[in-house]
């Protein structure tokens, strides 16, 4: 699943591919925004990303469907 996160006053967004469920990601981001605490997310390669909850502008979580490859015809 792909997660796109915007940080206030930053021109670039953070893009993470994660294996966590969308419910877990959204609940951890929501609690971080509410508390102003940082949230840590792990991507598919095992890297950790620390996102400041107080500076979170938006979060976009994609569906968990696999990408389709091919042509319609």
PDB file of C-alpha atoms in Angstrom:
ATOM      1  CA  UNK A   1       0.000   0.000   0.000  1.00  0.00           C
ATOM      2  CA  UNK A   2       1.260   3.482  -0.799  1.00  0.00           C
ATOM      3  CA  UNK A   3       1.137   6.290   1.760  1.00  0.00           C
ATOM      4  CA  UNK A   4       1.627   9.944   0.781  1.00  0.00           C
ATOM      5  CA  UNK A   5       2.204  12.412   3.607  1.00  0.00           C
ATOM      6  CA  UNK A   6       2.407  16.183   3.366  1.00  0.00           C
ATOM      7  CA  UNK A   7       4.281  18.203   5.960  1.00  0.00           C
ATOM      8  CA  UNK A   8       3.428  21.867   6.653  1.00  0.00           C
ATOM      9  CA  UNK A   9       5.835  24.397   5.084  1.00  0.00           C
ATOM     10  CA  UNK A  10       7.581  21.657   3.078  1.00  0.00           C
ATOM     11  CA  UNK A  11       7.304  21.633  -0.725  1.00  0.00           C
ATOM     12  CA  UNK A  12       7.841  17.874  -1.013  1.00  0.00           C
ATOM     13  CA  UNK A  13       5.668  15.038   0.195  1.00  0.00           C
ATOM     14  CA  UNK A  14       6.820  11.809   1.804  1.00  0.00           C
ATOM     15  CA  UNK A  15       5.922   8.647  -0.138  1.00  0.00           C
ATOM     16  CA  UNK A  16       6.145   5.301   1.651  1.00  0.00           C
ATOM     17  CA  UNK A  17       5.303   1.787   0.451  1.00  0.00           C
ATOM     18  CA  UNK A  18       4.145  -0.134   3.502  1.00  0.00           C
ATOM     19  CA  UNK A  19       2.813  -3.585   4.304  1.00  0.00           C
ATOM     20  CA  UNK A  20       0.838  -2.333   7.323  1.00  0.00           C
ATOM     21  CA  UNK A  21      -2.937  -2.260   7.097  1.00  0.00           C
ATOM     22  CA  UNK A  22      -4.598   1.027   6.225  1.00  0.00           C
ATOM     23  CA  UNK A  23      -6.534   0.985   9.513  1.00  0.00           C
ATOM     24  CA  UNK A  24      -3.307   0.747  11.547  1.00  0.00           C
ATOM     25  CA  UNK A  25      -1.643   3.546   9.587  1.00  0.00           C
ATOM     26  CA  UNK A  26      -4.641   5.854   9.818  1.00  0.00           C
ATOM     27  CA  UNK A  27      -5.120   5.265  13.545  1.00  0.00           C
ATOM     28  CA  UNK A  28      -1.451   5.931  14.325  1.00  0.00           C
ATOM     29  CA  UNK A  29      -1.486   9.102  12.189  1.00  0.00           C
ATOM     30  CA  UNK A  30      -4.730  10.306  13.788  1.00  0.00           C
ATOM     31  CA  UNK A  31      -3.395   9.832  17.317  1.00  0.00           C
ATOM     32  CA  UNK A  32      -0.136  11.589  16.361  1.00  0.00           C
ATOM     33  CA  UNK A  33      -2.043  14.598  15.025  1.00  0.00           C
ATOM     34  CA  UNK A  34      -4.257  14.711  18.105  1.00  0.00           C
ATOM     35  CA  UNK A  35      -1.340  14.450  20.566  1.00  0.00           C
ATOM     36  CA  UNK A  36       1.206  16.358  18.487  1.00  0.00           C
ATOM     37  CA  UNK A  37       3.583  13.450  18.944  1.00  0.00           C
ATOM     38  CA  UNK A  38       5.748  11.945  16.178  1.00  0.00           C
ATOM     39  CA  UNK A  39       4.699   8.746  14.423  1.00  0.00           C
ATOM     40  CA  UNK A  40       7.092   6.111  13.075  1.00  0.00           C
ATOM     41  CA  UNK A  41       6.242   4.220   9.894  1.00  0.00           C
ATOM     42  CA  UNK A  42       8.141   1.268   8.404  1.00  0.00           C
ATOM     43  CA  UNK A  43       8.370   0.790   4.646  1.00  0.00           C
ATOM     44  CA  UNK A  44       8.595  -2.486   2.722  1.00  0.00           C
ATOM     45  CA  UNK A  45      12.430  -2.373   2.755  1.00  0.00           C
ATOM     46  CA  UNK A  46      12.571  -2.093   6.547  1.00  0.00           C
ATOM     47  CA  UNK A  47      13.446   1.608   6.690  1.00  0.00           C
ATOM     48  CA  UNK A  48      11.875   3.731   9.415  1.00  0.00           C
ATOM     49  CA  UNK A  49      10.378   7.149   8.717  1.00  0.00           C
ATOM     50  CA  UNK A  50       9.640   9.545  11.571  1.00  0.00           C
ATOM     51  CA  UNK A  51       6.822  12.001  10.833  1.00  0.00           C
ATOM     52  CA  UNK A  52       6.111  14.947  13.158  1.00  0.00           C
ATOM     53  CA  UNK A  53       2.452  14.736  14.134  1.00  0.00           C
ATOM     54  CA  UNK A  54       2.192  18.438  14.930  1.00  0.00           C
ATOM     55  CA  UNK A  55       3.328  19.396  11.400  1.00  0.00           C
ATOM     56  CA  UNK A  56       1.258  16.862   9.446  1.00  0.00           C
ATOM     57  CA  UNK A  57      -0.685  18.610   6.667  1.00  0.00           C
ATOM     58  CA  UNK A  58      -2.368  15.620   4.997  1.00  0.00           C
ATOM     59  CA  UNK A  59      -2.113  11.878   4.507  1.00  0.00           C
ATOM     60  CA  UNK A  60      -3.297   9.870   1.519  1.00  0.00           C
ATOM     61  CA  UNK A  61      -3.528   6.103   1.890  1.00  0.00           C
ATOM     62  CA  UNK A  62      -4.028   4.064  -1.278  1.00  0.00           C
ATOM     63  CA  UNK A  63      -6.124   0.944  -1.544  1.00  0.00           C
ATOM     64  CA  UNK A  64      -4.559  -2.378  -0.801  1.00  0.00           C
ATOM     65  CA  UNK A  65      -5.380  -3.834  -4.214  1.00  0.00           C
ATOM     66  CA  UNK A  66      -2.444  -5.025  -6.306  1.00  0.00           C
ATOM     67  CA  UNK A  67      -1.589  -2.941  -9.341  1.00  0.00           C
ATOM     68  CA  UNK A  68      -2.883  -4.243 -12.621  1.00  0.00           C
ATOM     69  CA  UNK A  69      -0.480  -4.680 -15.492  1.00  0.00           C
ATOM     70  CA  UNK A  70      -1.490  -4.875 -19.127  1.00  0.00           C
ATOM     71  CA  UNK A  71      -3.676  -3.206 -21.660  1.00  0.00           C
ATOM     72  CA  UNK A  72      -7.403  -3.011 -21.969  1.00  0.00           C
ATOM     73  CA  UNK A  73      -8.698  -4.232 -25.223  1.00  0.00           C
TER      74      UNK A  73
END
